[in-house]
Amino acid sequence: MKAIRTLYIIRLPWLNALIPLCLLLGSTLPTPVHAQEVTDIDPTEEQTEANEEAATPPKLKPWLITPTLSADPKLGANFGGLIAYLKKLDAESTPSMTGLSVSYSDTDSMIGALFSQLYWKADSRRLSLLAAGAEINNEYDDFLGAGQTVETQDNVQTFGFRYLHKFRPGGWFVGVQGISTNYAVGADGILEGALNQIGLSGFDATGLGLVFQLDTMNNQRDPSDGHLHTLHNFAYRESLGGETSFDVGYADLRWYRSIERFSVGKSGRSPVIAIQLKSRFTADAPLSGYSSVNLPGYTMGNYLSRHYSHVLVDARIPLKGKLGLVAFGGVGCQFGEDIAGRDLSCGDATFPSVGVGVSYMLKAEASVLIRLEIAKGKSDNEALYLRFGHSFRVHYRRCDVS
């Protein structure tokens, strides 16, 4: 299911509620000591008070309200909003977040999601929860790359969770995750029969999986250094209540590097380069469980194959105050069989993506930000997004957590 890439991008057959479910705060604020380093003279009372105020972290404001926006060939223009409550469960943990996200599109589609992400015991325990539902009227300008305009109606109910437990120093985590999805897609006349014939008519799926993660990022919401490497899977089984049994595996490798030789403005912040290498693999999956191109500018579900991989580079350049500039580019490829049974290799099916935008820091004390960006893929694939958080965040899909 997936969060959560307007705030949402919807995937056939998965709901990509692109909700900010992997936002963590991992940085600490430095205490200024320069006055003691340069002089032995006792500070004045005013200097002492100023130093104490500078050494005190800003108080976390609990409420967060932000609009969301996207425009793509599937949902058309999509408008919505997010309201969330942030609270620290202990002094050393990232602020936890619980909220509601809703959106409406000009195709009369409605999407809603309740989400929660909790952190405690100095971030050594992490729990993400999601309940989402949608009635989606899809408009594809180029359905499955066939050059045809297609309209479908989807109904989705999804529940998901992920729990991570730190088992050794150095950022090593292990955990479990689960997803349950009730998905149905409909269309009028001949198209409905065609969708049923090729296996894209939706299904019930329930899966459980393991998560292995190495996290050395210096800030979970706005990292400038470190890496986040995640290997995880979902085993969908009829014995768990689903209609079919199949397996999905993921590799998601991310690196963050600050370019310290450059700094911008009075804050002295440096540009950050983020790189993601991501792959999705399936075994015995029905056509509705195939992997989709998952890059900015592309409609989820419009290109399907057994396996998929991409590399994406994201540049984050601070500007004045809370503003920033973002630019990104990447390329994805499909391999294995597509839904027509043709064997694909990366040389046969490549998908470039580029884009630019701006970012705005909503809550500096929790590193919460939004991004307004435009993305362009090949052919007429393009989209406009107002996203919550930086790229590479955790996405909940309809039948998996990516």
mmCIF file of C-alpha atoms in Angstrom:
data_model
loop_
_atom_site.group_PDB
_atom_site.id
_atom_site.type_symbol
_atom_site.label_atom_id
_atom_site.label_comp_id
_atom_site.label_asym_id
_atom_site.label_seq_id
_atom_site.Cartn_x
_atom_site.Cartn_y
_atom_site.Cartn_z
ATOM 1 C CA MET A 1 0.000 0.000 0.000
ATOM 2 C CA LYS A 2 1.343 3.188 -0.663
ATOM 3 C CA ALA A 3 2.129 6.475 1.265
ATOM 4 C CA ILE A 4 2.238 7.824 1.068
ATOM 5 C CA ARG A 5 3.779 10.151 -3.854
ATOM 6 C CA THR A 6 1.513 13.228 -3.590
ATOM 7 C CA LEU A 7 0.886 12.760 -0.185
ATOM 8 C CA TYR A 8 -0.549 9.783 -2.091
ATOM 9 C CA ILE A 9 0.218 8.077 -5.318
ATOM 10 C CA ILE A 10 -2.124 5.208 -6.051
ATOM 11 C CA ARG A 11 -0.884 1.992 -7.509
ATOM 12 C CA LEU A 12 -2.840 -0.581 -9.435
ATOM 13 C CA PRO A 13 -3.362 -2.749 -7.590
ATOM 14 C CA TRP A 14 -1.826 -1.195 -4.503
ATOM 15 C CA LEU A 15 -2.770 1.882 -2.554
ATOM 16 C CA ASN A 16 0.357 3.957 -2.172
ATOM 17 C CA ALA A 17 -0.728 6.151 0.689
ATOM 18 C CA LEU A 18 2.499 8.090 0.822
ATOM 19 C CA ILE A 19 2.132 8.978 4.432
ATOM 20 C CA PRO A 20 5.211 10.095 6.302
ATOM 21 C CA LEU A 21 5.682 6.926 8.324
ATOM 22 C CA CYS A 22 9.421 6.833 8.605
ATOM 23 C CA LEU A 23 10.066 10.241 10.091
ATOM 24 C CA LEU A 24 12.457 10.110 13.045
ATOM 25 C CA LEU A 25 14.515 12.756 14.790
ATOM 26 C CA GLY A 26 18.068 11.677 15.436
ATOM 27 C CA SER A 27 20.082 14.837 15.935
ATOM 28 C CA THR A 28 20.976 16.750 19.082
ATOM 29 C CA LEU A 29 21.552 20.458 19.394
ATOM 30 C CA PRO A 30 25.045 21.645 20.346
ATOM 31 C CA THR A 31 25.622 23.776 23.423
ATOM 32 C CA PRO A 32 27.610 26.952 22.692
ATOM 33 C CA VAL A 33 30.847 27.205 24.680
ATOM 34 C CA HIS A 34 32.690 29.835 22.672
ATOM 35 C CA ALA A 35 32.690 32.464 25.415
ATOM 36 C CA GLN A 36 34.599 30.156 27.760
ATOM 37 C CA GLU A 37 37.028 29.197 25.026
ATOM 38 C CA VAL A 38 38.130 32.752 24.170
ATOM 39 C CA THR A 39 38.201 34.518 27.537
ATOM 40 C CA ASP A 40 38.695 33.893 31.225
ATOM 41 C CA ILE A 41 36.546 36.880 32.168
ATOM 42 C CA ASP A 42 33.344 35.940 34.025
ATOM 43 C CA PRO A 43 30.318 36.418 31.748
ATOM 44 C CA THR A 44 27.772 39.057 32.582
ATOM 45 C CA GLU A 45 24.299 38.089 33.776
ATOM 46 C CA GLU A 46 22.893 38.973 30.357
ATOM 47 C CA GLN A 47 25.485 36.798 28.619
ATOM 48 C CA THR A 48 24.718 33.913 30.961
ATOM 49 C CA GLU A 49 20.980 34.132 30.232
ATOM 50 C CA ALA A 50 21.644 34.331 26.488
ATOM 51 C CA ASN A 51 23.873 31.264 26.625
ATOM 52 C CA GLU A 52 21.261 29.334 28.616
ATOM 53 C CA GLU A 53 18.567 30.211 26.070
ATOM 54 C CA ALA A 54 20.807 29.147 23.181
ATOM 55 C CA ALA A 55 21.582 25.860 24.932
ATOM 56 C CA THR A 56 17.887 25.067 25.442
ATOM 57 C CA PRO A 57 16.356 23.074 22.569
ATOM 58 C CA PRO A 58 13.258 24.713 21.079
ATOM 59 C CA LYS A 59 9.999 23.437 22.506
ATOM 60 C CA LEU A 60 8.189 21.007 20.248
ATOM 61 C CA LYS A 61 4.873 22.384 19.031
ATOM 62 C CA PRO A 62 2.539 19.378 19.008
ATOM 63 C CA TRP A 63 0.177 20.097 16.107
ATOM 64 C CA LEU A 64 1.054 19.870 12.433
ATOM 65 C CA ILE A 65 -1.350 20.866 9.637
ATOM 66 C CA THR A 66 -0.299 20.956 6.000
ATOM 67 C CA PRO A 67 -1.979 20.777 2.572
ATOM 68 C CA THR A 68 -1.143 18.136 -0.026
ATOM 69 C CA LEU A 69 -1.324 18.312 -3.806
ATOM 70 C CA SER A 70 -0.566 16.205 -6.857
ATOM 71 C CA ALA A 71 -1.430 16.041 -10.527
ATOM 72 C CA ASP A 72 -0.790 12.953 -12.629
ATOM 73 C CA PRO A 73 -2.458 10.982 -15.439
ATOM 74 C CA LYS A 74 -4.156 8.580 -13.018
ATOM 75 C CA LEU A 75 -5.848 10.691 -10.350
ATOM 76 C CA GLY A 76 -5.869 13.967 -12.233
ATOM 77 C CA ALA A 77 -5.604 16.922 -9.848
ATOM 78 C CA ASN A 78 -5.549 15.663 -6.261
ATOM 79 C CA PHE A 79 -6.008 18.011 -3.282
ATOM 80 C CA GLY A 80 -5.945 17.149 0.384
ATOM 81 C CA GLY A 81 -4.497 17.800 3.776
ATOM 82 C CA LEU A 82 -2.780 16.226 6.737
ATOM 83 C CA ILE A 83 -3.247 16.867 10.432
ATOM 84 C CA ALA A 84 -0.943 15.204 12.935
ATOM 85 C CA TYR A 85 -0.014 15.347 16.605
ATOM 86 C CA LEU A 86 3.653 15.060 17.631
ATOM 87 C CA LYS A 87 4.847 14.052 21.079
ATOM 88 C CA LYS A 88 8.069 12.715 22.560
ATOM 89 C CA LEU A 89 7.490 9.493 24.482
ATOM 90 C CA ASP A 90 10.824 9.931 26.257
ATOM 91 C CA ALA A 91 13.543 12.574 26.285
ATOM 92 C CA GLU A 92 15.975 10.663 24.043
ATOM 93 C CA SER A 93 13.495 9.505 21.399
ATOM 94 C CA THR A 94 12.327 11.009 18.136
ATOM 95 C CA PRO A 95 8.938 12.745 18.380
ATOM 96 C CA SER A 96 6.185 10.218 17.718
ATOM 97 C CA MET A 97 3.456 11.135 15.253
ATOM 98 C CA THR A 98 -0.231 10.207 14.957
ATOM 99 C CA GLY A 99 -2.458 11.725 12.330
ATOM 100 C CA LEU A 100 -5.124 11.726 9.669
ATOM 101 C CA SER A 101 -4.653 12.344 5.968
ATOM 102 C CA VAL A 102 -7.440 12.861 3.413
ATOM 103 C CA SER A 103 -7.543 13.830 -0.249
ATOM 104 C CA TYR A 104 -10.020 14.366 -3.066
ATOM 105 C CA SER A 105 -9.374 14.461 -6.795
ATOM 106 C CA ASP A 106 -11.178 15.927 -9.770
ATOM 107 C CA THR A 107 -12.015 12.355 -10.837
ATOM 108 C CA ASP A 108 -14.277 12.135 -7.730
ATOM 109 C CA SER A 109 -11.796 9.908 -5.920
ATOM 110 C CA MET A 110 -11.601 9.941 -2.114
ATOM 111 C CA ILE A 111 -8.687 8.650 -0.034
ATOM 112 C CA GLY A 112 -8.305 8.632 3.729
ATOM 113 C CA ALA A 113 -5.737 7.190 6.109
ATOM 114 C CA LEU A 114 -5.108 7.038 9.843
ATOM 115 C CA PHE A 115 -1.455 6.557 10.716
ATOM 116 C CA SER A 116 0.809 6.406 13.712
ATOM 117 C CA GLN A 117 4.538 6.063 14.140
ATOM 118 C CA LEU A 118 5.846 5.599 17.652
ATOM 119 C CA TYR A 119 9.406 5.730 19.021
ATOM 120 C CA TRP A 120 10.486 4.921 22.571
ATOM 121 C CA LYS A 121 13.463 3.759 24.625
ATOM 122 C CA ALA A 122 15.836 6.166 22.876
ATOM 123 C CA ASP A 123 14.539 5.134 19.438
ATOM 124 C CA SER A 124 15.460 1.500 20.043
ATOM 125 C CA ARG A 125 11.775 0.533 19.650
ATOM 126 C CA ARG A 126 9.812 1.671 16.583
ATOM 127 C CA LEU A 127 6.217 0.899 15.630
ATOM 128 C CA SER A 128 4.322 2.077 12.515
ATOM 129 C CA LEU A 129 0.574 1.548 12.062
ATOM 130 C CA LEU A 130 -1.728 2.338 9.146
ATOM 131 C CA ALA A 131 -5.431 1.977 8.335
ATOM 132 C CA ALA A 132 -6.478 3.325 4.931
ATOM 133 C CA GLY A 133 -9.486 3.273 2.645
ATOM 134 C CA ALA A 134 -10.267 4.688 -0.765
ATOM 135 C CA GLU A 135 -12.763 4.907 -3.589
ATOM 136 C CA ILE A 136 -10.720 5.690 -6.662
ATOM 137 C CA ASN A 137 -11.852 6.533 -10.176
ATOM 138 C CA ASN A 138 -8.745 6.066 -12.296
ATOM 139 C CA GLU A 139 -8.076 7.805 -15.580
ATOM 140 C CA TYR A 140 -5.120 6.347 -17.502
ATOM 141 C CA ASP A 141 -3.919 8.252 -20.550
ATOM 142 C CA ASP A 142 -1.629 5.357 -21.503
ATOM 143 C CA PHE A 143 -2.840 2.240 -19.681
ATOM 144 C CA LEU A 144 -0.094 -0.398 -19.327
ATOM 145 C CA GLY A 145 1.847 1.329 -22.111
ATOM 146 C CA ALA A 146 -0.762 0.321 -24.716
ATOM 147 C CA GLY A 147 -1.539 3.880 -25.793
ATOM 148 C CA GLN A 148 -5.197 3.596 -24.746
ATOM 149 C CA THR A 149 -7.215 5.849 -22.462
ATOM 150 C CA VAL A 150 -8.856 3.704 -19.790
ATOM 151 C CA GLU A 151 -11.133 4.397 -16.810
ATOM 152 C CA THR A 152 -11.436 2.008 -13.857
ATOM 153 C CA GLN A 153 -13.013 2.113 -10.399
ATOM 154 C CA ASP A 154 -11.065 0.824 -7.400
ATOM 155 C CA ASN A 155 -12.200 0.161 -3.847
ATOM 156 C CA VAL A 156 -9.524 -0.350 -1.231
ATOM 157 C CA GLN A 157 -9.284 -1.150 2.471
ATOM 158 C CA THR A 158 -5.811 -1.692 3.931
ATOM 159 C CA PHE A 159 -4.272 -2.313 7.349
ATOM 160 C CA GLY A 160 -0.547 -2.522 7.998
ATOM 161 C CA PHE A 161 2.092 -2.487 10.721
ATOM 162 C CA ARG A 162 5.866 -2.624 11.161
ATOM 163 C CA TYR A 163 7.764 -3.137 14.442
ATOM 164 C CA LEU A 164 11.542 -2.690 14.725
ATOM 165 C CA HIS A 165 13.734 -3.602 17.690
ATOM 166 C CA LYS A 166 17.353 -2.532 18.095
ATOM 167 C CA PHE A 167 19.330 -5.676 18.870
ATOM 168 C CA ARG A 168 22.921 -4.410 18.853
ATOM 169 C CA PRO A 169 24.835 -1.083 18.929
ATOM 170 C CA GLY A 170 25.657 0.660 15.692
ATOM 171 C CA GLY A 171 22.092 1.003 14.418
ATOM 172 C CA TRP A 172 21.231 -2.673 13.857
ATOM 173 C CA PHE A 173 17.499 -3.415 13.906
ATOM 174 C CA VAL A 174 15.351 -6.487 13.349
ATOM 175 C CA GLY A 175 11.579 -6.590 13.141
ATOM 176 C CA VAL A 176 8.331 -7.936 11.755
ATOM 177 C CA GLN A 177 5.699 -6.428 9.496
ATOM 178 C CA GLY A 178 2.268 -7.336 8.209
ATOM 179 C CA ILE A 179 -0.310 -6.164 5.713
ATOM 180 C CA SER A 180 -3.925 -7.036 4.936
ATOM 181 C CA THR A 181 -5.657 -5.670 1.857
ATOM 182 C CA ASN A 182 -9.154 -5.996 0.426
ATOM 183 C CA TYR A 183 -8.938 -4.733 -3.130
ATOM 184 C CA ALA A 184 -11.476 -4.681 -5.967
ATOM 185 C CA VAL A 185 -11.250 -2.997 -9.355
ATOM 186 C CA GLY A 186 -14.108 -2.580 -11.793
ATOM 187 C CA ALA A 187 -14.648 -1.211 -15.276
ATOM 188 C CA ASP A 188 -17.458 -0.935 -17.744
ATOM 189 C CA GLY A 189 -18.284 -3.357 -20.518
ATOM 190 C CA ILE A 190 -15.522 -5.057 -22.463
ATOM 191 C CA LEU A 191 -12.756 -3.561 -20.349
ATOM 192 C CA GLU A 192 -13.951 -5.345 -17.215
ATOM 193 C CA GLY A 193 -13.644 -8.699 -18.945
ATOM 194 C CA ALA A 194 -10.206 -7.793 -20.229
ATOM 195 C CA LEU A 195 -9.004 -6.859 -16.749
ATOM 196 C CA ASN A 196 -10.308 -10.121 -15.327
ATOM 197 C CA GLN A 197 -8.647 -12.073 -18.106
ATOM 198 C CA ILE A 198 -5.200 -10.616 -17.483
ATOM 199 C CA GLY A 199 -5.527 -10.892 -13.701
ATOM 200 C CA LEU A 200 -5.832 -7.219 -12.763
ATOM 201 C CA SER A 201 -9.276 -7.436 -11.188
ATOM 202 C CA GLY A 202 -8.010 -7.182 -7.616
ATOM 203 C CA PHE A 203 -7.904 -9.679 -4.761
ATOM 204 C CA ASP A 204 -7.651 -10.117 -1.005
ATOM 205 C CA ALA A 205 -4.091 -10.486 0.270
ATOM 206 C CA THR A 206 -2.608 -10.938 3.725
ATOM 207 C CA GLY A 207 1.115 -11.198 4.346
ATOM 208 C CA LEU A 208 3.723 -11.257 7.076
ATOM 209 C CA GLY A 209 7.442 -10.621 6.796
ATOM 210 C CA LEU A 210 10.777 -9.946 8.459
ATOM 211 C CA VAL A 211 12.773 -6.709 8.418
ATOM 212 C CA PHE A 212 16.547 -6.306 8.794
ATOM 213 C CA GLN A 213 17.864 -2.756 8.958
ATOM 214 C CA LEU A 214 21.126 -0.890 9.478
ATOM 215 C CA ASP A 215 20.515 2.767 10.353
ATOM 216 C CA THR A 216 23.407 5.213 10.892
ATOM 217 C CA MET A 217 21.610 8.392 9.769
ATOM 218 C CA ASN A 218 22.301 11.475 11.866
ATOM 219 C CA ASN A 219 18.700 12.696 11.500
ATOM 220 C CA GLN A 220 15.733 10.558 10.606
ATOM 221 C CA ARG A 221 13.652 13.264 8.909
ATOM 222 C CA ASP A 222 16.346 15.377 7.285
ATOM 223 C CA PRO A 223 19.601 13.382 7.266
ATOM 224 C CA SER A 224 22.875 14.869 6.084
ATOM 225 C CA ASP A 225 25.149 11.931 6.840
ATOM 226 C CA GLY A 226 25.002 8.164 7.244
ATOM 227 C CA HIS A 227 23.094 5.409 5.536
ATOM 228 C CA LEU A 228 19.917 3.374 5.864
ATOM 229 C CA HIS A 229 19.997 -0.167 4.459
ATOM 230 C CA THR A 230 16.840 -2.275 4.675
ATOM 231 C CA LEU A 231 16.128 -5.834 3.562
ATOM 232 C CA HIS A 232 12.568 -7.082 4.052
ATOM 233 C CA ASN A 233 9.935 -9.394 2.642
ATOM 234 C CA PHE A 234 6.260 -10.295 2.608
ATOM 235 C CA ALA A 235 5.000 -13.864 2.498
ATOM 236 C CA TYR A 236 1.382 -13.731 1.351
ATOM 237 C CA ARG A 237 -0.471 -16.922 2.264
ATOM 238 C CA GLU A 238 -3.958 -18.301 1.843
ATOM 239 C CA SER A 239 -3.623 -19.684 5.376
ATOM 240 C CA LEU A 240 -3.522 -16.070 6.610
ATOM 241 C CA GLY A 241 -6.828 -15.277 4.928
ATOM 242 C CA GLY A 242 -5.666 -14.223 1.462
ATOM 243 C CA GLU A 243 -6.854 -15.528 -1.876
ATOM 244 C CA THR A 244 -3.430 -16.580 -3.126
ATOM 245 C CA SER A 245 0.077 -17.416 -1.892
ATOM 246 C CA PHE A 246 3.179 -15.673 -3.211
ATOM 247 C CA ASP A 247 6.345 -13.921 -2.018
ATOM 248 C CA VAL A 248 7.793 -10.445 -2.406
ATOM 249 C CA GLY A 249 11.301 -9.382 -1.399
ATOM 250 C CA TYR A 250 12.910 -5.949 -1.203
ATOM 251 C CA ALA A 251 16.336 -4.360 -1.033
ATOM 252 C CA ASP A 252 16.381 -0.642 -0.204
ATOM 253 C CA LEU A 253 19.847 0.921 0.173
ATOM 254 C CA ARG A 254 20.250 4.648 0.891
ATOM 255 C CA TRP A 255 23.308 6.853 1.389
ATOM 256 C CA TYR A 256 23.476 10.481 2.571
ATOM 257 C CA ARG A 257 26.487 12.768 2.221
ATOM 258 C CA SER A 258 26.907 16.434 3.157
ATOM 259 C CA ILE A 259 29.120 18.518 0.857
ATOM 260 C CA GLU A 260 30.852 20.429 3.634
ATOM 261 C CA ARG A 261 33.105 22.517 1.394
ATOM 262 C CA PHE A 262 30.002 24.497 0.420
ATOM 263 C CA SER A 263 27.753 26.339 2.840
ATOM 264 C CA VAL A 264 24.733 28.545 2.265
ATOM 265 C CA GLY A 265 23.555 31.608 4.179
ATOM 266 C CA LYS A 266 24.124 32.573 7.786
ATOM 267 C CA SER A 267 23.134 29.121 8.986
ATOM 268 C CA GLY A 268 26.188 27.596 7.327
ATOM 269 C CA ARG A 269 24.146 24.618 6.152
ATOM 270 C CA SER A 270 25.711 22.477 3.450
ATOM 271 C CA PRO A 271 24.051 20.823 0.454
ATOM 272 C CA VAL A 272 23.239 17.136 0.857
ATOM 273 C CA ILE A 273 23.349 14.398 -1.776
ATOM 274 C CA ALA A 274 21.106 11.384 -1.179
ATOM 275 C CA ILE A 275 21.285 8.183 -3.237
ATOM 276 C CA GLN A 276 18.818 5.300 -3.256
ATOM 277 C CA LEU A 277 19.237 1.878 -4.844
ATOM 278 C CA LYS A 278 15.965 -0.026 -4.604
ATOM 279 C CA SER A 279 14.747 -3.384 -5.946
ATOM 280 C CA ARG A 280 11.556 -5.438 -5.705
ATOM 281 C CA PHE A 281 11.427 -9.144 -6.531
ATOM 282 C CA THR A 282 8.455 -11.511 -6.723
ATOM 283 C CA ALA A 283 7.998 -15.287 -6.736
ATOM 284 C CA ASP A 284 4.772 -17.016 -7.858
ATOM 285 C CA ALA A 285 2.968 -13.662 -7.785
ATOM 286 C CA PRO A 286 -0.301 -13.154 -9.664
ATOM 287 C CA LEU A 287 -0.307 -10.373 -12.234
ATOM 288 C CA SER A 288 -1.850 -8.031 -9.656
ATOM 289 C CA GLY A 289 1.195 -8.675 -7.461
ATOM 290 C CA TYR A 290 3.770 -7.717 -10.087
ATOM 291 C CA SER A 291 6.257 -4.889 -9.525
ATOM 292 C CA SER A 292 5.567 -1.383 -10.794
ATOM 293 C CA VAL A 293 7.850 1.402 -11.947
ATOM 294 C CA ASN A 294 8.326 3.487 -8.801
ATOM 295 C CA LEU A 295 9.940 6.779 -9.813
ATOM 296 C CA PRO A 296 8.726 10.389 -9.693
ATOM 297 C CA GLY A 297 6.661 11.302 -12.729
ATOM 298 C CA TYR A 298 5.244 7.815 -13.338
ATOM 299 C CA THR A 299 1.792 6.554 -12.388
ATOM 300 C CA MET A 300 2.021 3.532 -10.134
ATOM 301 C CA GLY A 301 0.693 0.428 -11.844
ATOM 302 C CA ASN A 302 0.997 1.747 -15.387
ATOM 303 C CA TYR A 303 4.059 -0.464 -16.111
ATOM 304 C CA LEU A 304 4.150 -3.912 -14.479
ATOM 305 C CA SER A 305 6.700 -6.752 -14.503
ATOM 306 C CA ARG A 306 7.871 -9.518 -12.181
ATOM 307 C CA HIS A 307 10.880 -7.568 -10.925
ATOM 308 C CA TYR A 308 11.954 -3.955 -10.818
ATOM 309 C CA SER A 309 14.985 -1.907 -9.755
ATOM 310 C CA HIS A 310 16.022 1.743 -9.811
ATOM 311 C CA VAL A 311 18.703 4.196 -8.749
ATOM 312 C CA LEU A 312 17.637 7.695 -7.710
ATOM 313 C CA VAL A 313 19.816 10.677 -6.755
ATOM 314 C CA ASP A 314 18.312 13.539 -4.728
ATOM 315 C CA ALA A 315 20.152 16.868 -4.192
ATOM 316 C CA ARG A 316 18.995 19.060 -1.281
ATOM 317 C CA ILE A 317 20.381 22.589 -1.371
ATOM 318 C CA PRO A 318 19.552 24.987 1.498
ATOM 319 C CA LEU A 319 18.563 28.518 0.598
ATOM 320 C CA LYS A 320 17.641 31.455 2.805
ATOM 321 C CA GLY A 321 15.800 30.746 6.047
ATOM 322 C CA LYS A 322 13.506 27.740 5.857
ATOM 323 C CA LEU A 323 13.580 27.470 2.072
ATOM 324 C CA GLY A 324 15.570 24.967 0.067
ATOM 325 C CA LEU A 325 16.070 23.844 -3.514
ATOM 326 C CA VAL A 326 15.733 20.185 -4.525
ATOM 327 C CA ALA A 327 16.715 18.446 -7.751
ATOM 328 C CA PHE A 328 16.591 14.755 -8.540
ATOM 329 C CA GLY A 329 17.204 12.267 -11.300
ATOM 330 C CA GLY A 330 17.230 8.538 -11.719
ATOM 331 C CA VAL A 331 16.550 5.574 -13.935
ATOM 332 C CA GLY A 332 14.543 2.419 -13.345
ATOM 333 C CA CYS A 333 14.340 -0.856 -15.205
ATOM 334 C CA GLN A 334 11.995 -3.811 -15.426
ATOM 335 C CA PHE A 335 13.135 -7.414 -15.781
ATOM 336 C CA GLY A 336 11.474 -10.797 -15.791
ATOM 337 C CA GLU A 337 8.129 -11.274 -17.507
ATOM 338 C CA ASP A 338 5.657 -8.449 -18.025
ATOM 339 C CA ILE A 339 1.894 -8.974 -17.818
ATOM 340 C CA ALA A 340 1.812 -9.982 -21.486
ATOM 341 C CA GLY A 341 4.274 -12.812 -20.810
ATOM 342 C CA ARG A 342 7.190 -11.189 -22.632
ATOM 343 C CA ASP A 343 10.675 -11.625 -21.170
ATOM 344 C CA LEU A 344 12.196 -8.264 -20.252
ATOM 345 C CA SER A 345 15.712 -7.172 -19.376
ATOM 346 C CA CYS A 346 16.939 -3.805 -18.134
ATOM 347 C CA GLY A 347 18.049 -2.995 -21.655
ATOM 348 C CA ASP A 348 14.517 -3.569 -22.949
ATOM 349 C CA ALA A 349 12.556 -1.485 -20.434
ATOM 350 C CA THR A 350 14.264 1.548 -18.901
ATOM 351 C CA PHE A 351 12.503 4.511 -17.338
ATOM 352 C CA PRO A 352 14.367 7.807 -16.789
ATOM 353 C CA SER A 353 13.099 10.424 -14.343
ATOM 354 C CA VAL A 354 14.198 13.998 -13.582
ATOM 355 C CA GLY A 355 12.711 16.827 -11.570
ATOM 356 C CA VAL A 356 13.196 20.022 -9.573
ATOM 357 C CA GLY A 357 11.398 21.754 -6.748
ATOM 358 C CA VAL A 358 11.580 23.684 -3.509
ATOM 359 C CA SER A 359 11.386 22.608 0.119
ATOM 360 C CA TYR A 360 10.074 24.426 3.178
ATOM 361 C CA MET A 361 10.820 23.524 6.798
ATOM 362 C CA LEU A 362 7.523 23.444 8.700
ATOM 363 C CA LYS A 363 8.914 22.518 12.124
ATOM 364 C CA ALA A 364 12.656 22.945 12.525
ATOM 365 C CA GLU A 365 12.607 21.446 16.029
ATOM 366 C CA ALA A 366 11.362 18.147 14.556
ATOM 367 C CA SER A 367 12.900 18.483 11.051
ATOM 368 C CA VAL A 368 9.444 18.257 9.444
ATOM 369 C CA LEU A 369 9.283 19.697 5.929
ATOM 370 C CA ILE A 370 7.273 19.723 2.718
ATOM 371 C CA ARG A 371 8.427 19.682 -0.914
ATOM 372 C CA LEU A 372 6.751 21.163 -3.982
ATOM 373 C CA GLU A 373 8.216 19.576 -7.097
ATOM 374 C CA ILE A 374 7.597 18.721 -10.715
ATOM 375 C CA ALA A 375 8.822 15.446 -12.226
ATOM 376 C CA LYS A 376 9.202 14.291 -15.825
ATOM 377 C CA GLY A 377 9.544 10.730 -17.120
ATOM 378 C CA LYS A 378 9.743 9.418 -20.645
ATOM 379 C CA SER A 379 6.980 10.033 -23.182
ATOM 380 C CA ASP A 380 4.100 11.925 -21.571
ATOM 381 C CA ASN A 381 4.756 10.685 -18.019
ATOM 382 C CA GLU A 382 4.893 13.716 -15.713
ATOM 383 C CA ALA A 383 3.492 14.858 -12.382
ATOM 384 C CA LEU A 384 3.314 17.719 -9.895
ATOM 385 C CA TYR A 385 3.612 16.930 -6.163
ATOM 386 C CA LEU A 386 3.343 18.680 -2.846
ATOM 387 C CA ARG A 387 4.981 16.021 -0.669
ATOM 388 C CA PHE A 388 5.394 15.605 3.052
ATOM 389 C CA GLY A 389 9.039 14.908 3.864
ATOM 390 C CA HIS A 390 12.044 14.170 1.688
ATOM 391 C CA SER A 391 12.258 11.414 -0.907
ATOM 392 C CA PHE A 392 13.008 7.793 0.043
ATOM 393 C CA ARG A 393 10.597 7.767 2.987
ATOM 394 C CA VAL A 394 8.745 4.586 3.881
ATOM 395 C CA HIS A 395 5.756 3.912 1.647
ATOM 396 C CA TYR A 396 2.790 1.832 2.576
ATOM 397 C CA ARG A 397 1.277 0.047 -0.385
ATOM 398 C CA ARG A 398 -1.873 -1.799 -0.834
ATOM 399 C CA CYS A 399 -0.272 -5.192 -0.668
ATOM 400 C CA ASP A 400 3.122 -4.422 0.774
ATOM 401 C CA VAL A 401 5.281 -1.986 2.707
ATOM 402 C CA SER A 402 8.105 -0.794 0.492
#
